Amino acid sequence: MQYLLTEMYLYMGATFVLGLVLGWLIWRFGRISPQELAHAEAEISQQKGALAKLRKELEACEVARDKARAEVDAMRAENTELTIRAHQASELSQQLSDRLDALQRSELNVFDGEPEQPAGLIAPEGGLPDDLQRINGVRAGVESMLNAMGVFHFWQIAQWSPAEVAWVNNNLEGYNQGSVIRDRWQEQARALWEQG
């Protein structure tokens, strides 16, 4: 029994000494030196400065975001207004186009009588036809149609009667219909005929 008590006291003594040594080591080396403390304070101050800078940048970003949102809203409103104006312009353009078409149709329908086919030639006089494409509105295809009708010379077009003009207008194919009056072929043909 005495042996056990002695052994216990020895263990307790050893533990006490070990605790003292460890306590002194922790106290001696666990303390922060003044240099380390100054360095840590400087780093904390630097981090606070960086944090303040980041907060300012965040505020600037929020201001820029709000400004960009306002600009986007303004652009959307302007786009809506431009879309409305474009739609109105399109409607106005359609109305003007309809009026022009009606005017051209009424201009083409000035002649109320019976259309009459112009007297055509079998072949061009002197063997050489005039270059009818010099008349504005007469292209190669239209010139071929006129030649098929027996029209080869400016003087023929210049001398058409209103009944003959109405017949040619009605018998031109496709989009060319009505171009005799619209493009004033007779005036152009007369000027070209007089030039020789």
mmCIF file of C-alpha atoms in Angstrom:
data_model
loop_
_atom_site.group_PDB
_atom_site.id
_atom_site.type_symbol
_atom_site.label_atom_id
_atom_site.label_comp_id
_atom_site.label_asym_id
_atom_site.label_seq_id
_atom_site.Cartn_x
_atom_site.Cartn_y
_atom_site.Cartn_z
ATOM 1 C CA MET A 1 0.000 0.000 0.000
ATOM 2 C CA GLN A 2 2.809 2.313 0.902
ATOM 3 C CA TYR A 3 4.382 1.480 -2.400
ATOM 4 C CA LEU A 4 1.247 2.606 -4.203
ATOM 5 C CA LEU A 5 1.057 5.867 -2.279
ATOM 6 C CA THR A 6 4.691 6.618 -3.016
ATOM 7 C CA GLU A 7 4.198 5.898 -6.662
ATOM 8 C CA MET A 8 1.170 8.164 -6.682
ATOM 9 C CA TYR A 9 3.095 11.007 -5.099
ATOM 10 C CA LEU A 10 5.857 10.576 -7.622
ATOM 11 C CA TYR A 11 3.391 10.747 -10.507
ATOM 12 C CA MET A 12 1.736 13.776 -8.999
ATOM 13 C CA GLY A 13 5.096 15.496 -8.529
ATOM 14 C CA ALA A 14 6.181 14.695 -12.057
ATOM 15 C CA THR A 15 2.857 16.011 -13.383
ATOM 16 C CA PHE A 16 3.267 19.199 -11.335
ATOM 17 C CA VAL A 17 6.792 19.789 -12.637
ATOM 18 C CA LEU A 18 5.690 19.041 -16.168
ATOM 19 C CA GLY A 19 2.786 21.488 -15.783
ATOM 20 C CA LEU A 20 5.141 24.175 -14.530
ATOM 21 C CA VAL A 21 7.529 23.655 -17.443
ATOM 22 C CA LEU A 22 4.685 23.697 -19.983
ATOM 23 C CA GLY A 23 3.104 26.749 -18.355
ATOM 24 C CA TRP A 24 6.392 28.610 -18.425
ATOM 25 C CA LEU A 25 6.962 27.655 -22.108
ATOM 26 C CA ILE A 26 3.472 28.804 -23.068
ATOM 27 C CA TRP A 27 3.900 31.997 -21.076
ATOM 28 C CA ARG A 28 7.358 32.660 -22.536
ATOM 29 C CA PHE A 29 6.790 31.775 -26.170
ATOM 30 C CA GLY A 30 2.999 32.167 -26.408
ATOM 31 C CA ARG A 31 3.114 35.892 -25.824
ATOM 32 C CA ILE A 32 2.922 38.271 -28.809
ATOM 33 C CA SER A 33 5.985 40.433 -29.083
ATOM 34 C CA PRO A 34 5.586 44.216 -29.525
ATOM 35 C CA GLN A 35 6.891 43.939 -33.090
ATOM 36 C CA GLU A 36 4.339 41.233 -33.944
ATOM 37 C CA LEU A 37 1.603 43.275 -32.312
ATOM 38 C CA ALA A 38 2.588 46.388 -34.322
ATOM 39 C CA HIS A 39 2.721 44.328 -37.491
ATOM 40 C CA ALA A 40 -0.744 42.838 -36.780
ATOM 41 C CA GLU A 41 -2.178 46.304 -36.050
ATOM 42 C CA ALA A 42 -0.671 47.654 -39.266
ATOM 43 C CA GLU A 43 -2.181 44.753 -41.228
ATOM 44 C CA ILE A 44 -5.598 45.308 -39.587
ATOM 45 C CA SER A 45 -5.384 49.015 -40.466
ATOM 46 C CA GLN A 46 -4.451 48.125 -44.056
ATOM 47 C CA GLN A 47 -7.366 45.685 -44.285
ATOM 48 C CA LYS A 48 -9.727 48.356 -42.926
ATOM 49 C CA GLY A 49 -8.435 50.784 -45.580
ATOM 50 C CA ALA A 50 -8.952 48.167 -48.320
ATOM 51 C CA LEU A 51 -12.455 47.470 -46.987
ATOM 52 C CA ALA A 52 -13.288 51.211 -47.017
ATOM 53 C CA LYS A 53 -11.978 51.449 -50.603
ATOM 54 C CA LEU A 54 -14.086 48.450 -51.650
ATOM 55 C CA ARG A 55 -17.154 50.045 -50.029
ATOM 56 C CA LYS A 56 -16.557 53.260 -51.996
ATOM 57 C CA GLU A 57 -16.136 51.265 -55.218
ATOM 58 C CA LEU A 58 -19.329 49.369 -54.440
ATOM 59 C CA GLU A 59 -21.176 52.646 -53.907
ATOM 60 C CA ALA A 60 -19.766 53.992 -57.199
ATOM 61 C CA CYS A 61 -20.881 50.780 -58.956
ATOM 62 C CA GLU A 62 -24.359 51.127 -57.484
ATOM 63 C CA VAL A 63 -24.541 54.739 -58.697
ATOM 64 C CA ALA A 64 -23.340 53.671 -62.165
ATOM 65 C CA ARG A 65 -25.878 50.812 -62.161
ATOM 66 C CA ASP A 66 -28.708 53.205 -61.259
ATOM 67 C CA LYS A 67 -27.567 55.626 -63.974
ATOM 68 C CA ALA A 68 -27.398 52.800 -66.549
ATOM 69 C CA ARG A 69 -30.880 51.639 -65.541
ATOM 70 C CA ALA A 70 -32.194 55.190 -65.980
ATOM 71 C CA GLU A 71 -30.538 55.402 -69.432
ATOM 72 C CA VAL A 72 -32.007 52.027 -70.429
ATOM 73 C CA ASP A 73 -35.462 53.167 -69.297
ATOM 74 C CA ALA A 74 -35.058 56.400 -71.276
ATOM 75 C CA MET A 75 -33.913 54.451 -74.347
ATOM 76 C CA ARG A 76 -36.889 52.098 -74.015
ATOM 77 C CA ALA A 77 -39.244 55.080 -73.860
ATOM 78 C CA GLU A 78 -37.518 56.655 -76.871
ATOM 79 C CA ASN A 79 -37.654 53.342 -78.738
ATOM 80 C CA THR A 80 -41.376 53.107 -78.033
ATOM 81 C CA GLU A 81 -41.863 56.658 -79.314
ATOM 82 C CA LEU A 82 -39.767 55.930 -82.430
ATOM 83 C CA THR A 83 -41.738 52.748 -83.058
ATOM 84 C CA ILE A 84 -44.978 54.730 -82.864
ATOM 85 C CA ARG A 85 -43.561 57.388 -85.219
ATOM 86 C CA ALA A 86 -42.319 54.718 -87.643
ATOM 87 C CA HIS A 87 -45.747 53.121 -87.631
ATOM 88 C CA GLN A 88 -47.378 56.502 -88.279
ATOM 89 C CA ALA A 89 -44.875 57.212 -91.065
ATOM 90 C CA SER A 90 -45.601 53.800 -92.585
ATOM 91 C CA GLU A 91 -49.331 54.491 -92.494
ATOM 92 C CA LEU A 92 -48.799 57.931 -94.048
ATOM 93 C CA SER A 93 -46.565 56.417 -96.731
ATOM 94 C CA GLN A 94 -49.255 53.832 -97.499
ATOM 95 C CA GLN A 95 -51.901 56.562 -97.715
ATOM 96 C CA LEU A 96 -49.699 58.608 -100.054
ATOM 97 C CA SER A 97 -48.986 55.517 -102.153
ATOM 98 C CA ASP A 98 -52.715 54.773 -102.362
ATOM 99 C CA ARG A 99 -53.425 58.375 -103.371
ATOM 100 C CA LEU A 100 -50.665 58.259 -106.007
ATOM 101 C CA ASP A 101 -52.037 54.994 -107.375
ATOM 102 C CA ALA A 102 -55.542 56.491 -107.473
ATOM 103 C CA LEU A 103 -54.190 59.610 -109.210
ATOM 104 C CA GLN A 104 -52.300 57.513 -111.748
ATOM 105 C CA ARG A 105 -55.355 55.345 -112.351
ATOM 106 C CA SER A 106 -57.507 58.431 -112.835
ATOM 107 C CA GLU A 107 -54.837 59.938 -115.109
ATOM 108 C CA LEU A 108 -54.783 56.734 -117.142
ATOM 109 C CA ASN A 109 -58.562 56.691 -117.343
ATOM 110 C CA VAL A 110 -58.864 60.234 -118.712
ATOM 111 C CA PHE A 111 -59.793 58.774 -122.082
ATOM 112 C CA ASP A 112 -63.428 57.653 -121.892
ATOM 113 C CA GLY A 113 -63.836 56.382 -125.447
ATOM 114 C CA GLU A 114 -63.083 53.068 -127.061
ATOM 115 C CA PRO A 115 -59.332 52.260 -127.203
ATOM 116 C CA GLU A 116 -57.982 51.820 -130.711
ATOM 117 C CA GLN A 117 -54.907 49.887 -131.767
ATOM 118 C CA PRO A 118 -52.377 52.165 -133.471
ATOM 119 C CA ALA A 119 -51.570 51.405 -137.071
ATOM 120 C CA GLY A 120 -48.280 49.570 -136.924
ATOM 121 C CA LEU A 121 -45.622 49.026 -139.529
ATOM 122 C CA ILE A 122 -44.623 45.644 -140.836
ATOM 123 C CA ALA A 123 -40.941 46.623 -140.610
ATOM 124 C CA PRO A 124 -38.989 49.751 -139.673
ATOM 125 C CA GLU A 125 -38.793 52.450 -142.325
ATOM 126 C CA GLY A 126 -35.432 52.419 -144.069
ATOM 127 C CA GLY A 127 -34.677 49.093 -142.388
ATOM 128 C CA LEU A 128 -33.384 50.768 -139.196
ATOM 129 C CA PRO A 129 -35.631 51.239 -136.157
ATOM 130 C CA ASP A 130 -35.184 54.113 -133.708
ATOM 131 C CA ASP A 131 -33.648 53.274 -130.335
ATOM 132 C CA LEU A 132 -36.899 53.399 -128.367
ATOM 133 C CA GLN A 133 -34.996 52.702 -125.159
ATOM 134 C CA ARG A 134 -33.945 56.367 -125.212
ATOM 135 C CA ILE A 135 -37.461 57.069 -123.948
ATOM 136 C CA ASN A 136 -37.553 57.009 -120.156
ATOM 137 C CA GLY A 137 -39.611 53.982 -119.082
ATOM 138 C CA VAL A 138 -38.870 51.927 -122.199
ATOM 139 C CA ARG A 139 -36.543 49.042 -121.521
ATOM 140 C CA ALA A 140 -35.532 46.179 -123.779
ATOM 141 C CA GLY A 141 -38.624 44.124 -122.902
ATOM 142 C CA VAL A 142 -40.977 47.057 -123.531
ATOM 143 C CA GLU A 143 -39.196 47.844 -126.786
ATOM 144 C CA SER A 144 -39.773 44.231 -127.895
ATOM 145 C CA MET A 145 -43.492 44.580 -127.046
ATOM 146 C CA LEU A 146 -43.700 47.822 -129.057
ATOM 147 C CA ASN A 147 -41.890 46.244 -132.020
ATOM 148 C CA ALA A 148 -44.370 43.355 -131.892
ATOM 149 C CA MET A 149 -47.167 45.982 -132.145
ATOM 150 C CA GLY A 150 -45.460 47.438 -135.242
ATOM 151 C CA VAL A 151 -44.021 50.470 -133.408
ATOM 152 C CA PHE A 152 -40.404 51.143 -134.454
ATOM 153 C CA HIS A 153 -40.041 54.951 -134.609
ATOM 154 C CA PHE A 154 -40.353 57.993 -132.369
ATOM 155 C CA TRP A 155 -42.740 59.698 -134.840
ATOM 156 C CA GLN A 156 -45.220 56.830 -134.429
ATOM 157 C CA ILE A 157 -45.388 57.302 -130.657
ATOM 158 C CA ALA A 158 -45.478 61.107 -130.963
ATOM 159 C CA GLN A 159 -48.536 60.897 -133.285
ATOM 160 C CA TRP A 160 -50.662 58.478 -131.247
ATOM 161 C CA SER A 161 -54.199 59.642 -130.602
ATOM 162 C CA PRO A 162 -55.717 59.425 -127.076
ATOM 163 C CA ALA A 163 -57.557 56.261 -128.187
ATOM 164 C CA GLU A 164 -54.269 54.700 -129.349
ATOM 165 C CA VAL A 165 -52.505 55.735 -126.120
ATOM 166 C CA ALA A 166 -55.305 54.044 -124.132
ATOM 167 C CA TRP A 167 -54.963 50.870 -126.255
ATOM 168 C CA VAL A 168 -51.156 50.697 -125.776
ATOM 169 C CA ASN A 169 -51.530 51.406 -122.037
ATOM 170 C CA ASN A 170 -54.014 48.542 -121.739
ATOM 171 C CA ASN A 171 -51.913 46.115 -123.783
ATOM 172 C CA LEU A 172 -48.514 46.550 -122.151
ATOM 173 C CA GLU A 173 -47.763 43.551 -119.950
ATOM 174 C CA GLY A 174 -46.995 43.555 -116.244
ATOM 175 C CA TYR A 175 -45.789 46.589 -114.345
ATOM 176 C CA ASN A 176 -45.328 48.550 -117.594
ATOM 177 C CA GLN A 177 -49.065 49.027 -117.959
ATOM 178 C CA GLY A 178 -49.901 52.719 -117.794
ATOM 179 C CA SER A 179 -46.318 53.897 -118.357
ATOM 180 C CA VAL A 180 -47.161 55.673 -121.672
ATOM 181 C CA ILE A 181 -48.922 58.475 -119.797
ATOM 182 C CA ARG A 182 -47.041 58.130 -116.512
ATOM 183 C CA ASP A 183 -43.611 58.493 -118.156
ATOM 184 C CA ARG A 184 -44.864 60.920 -120.862
ATOM 185 C CA TRP A 185 -43.662 58.829 -123.779
ATOM 186 C CA GLN A 186 -45.289 61.066 -126.395
ATOM 187 C CA GLU A 187 -43.487 64.209 -125.167
ATOM 188 C CA GLN A 188 -40.152 62.380 -125.065
ATOM 189 C CA ALA A 189 -40.733 60.761 -128.472
ATOM 190 C CA ARG A 190 -41.677 64.117 -130.008
ATOM 191 C CA ALA A 191 -38.490 65.730 -128.665
ATOM 192 C CA LEU A 192 -36.337 62.833 -129.907
ATOM 193 C CA TRP A 193 -38.093 62.861 -133.318
ATOM 194 C CA GLU A 194 -37.457 66.603 -133.679
ATOM 195 C CA GLN A 195 -33.790 66.126 -132.781
ATOM 196 C CA GLY A 196 -33.546 63.763 -135.719
#
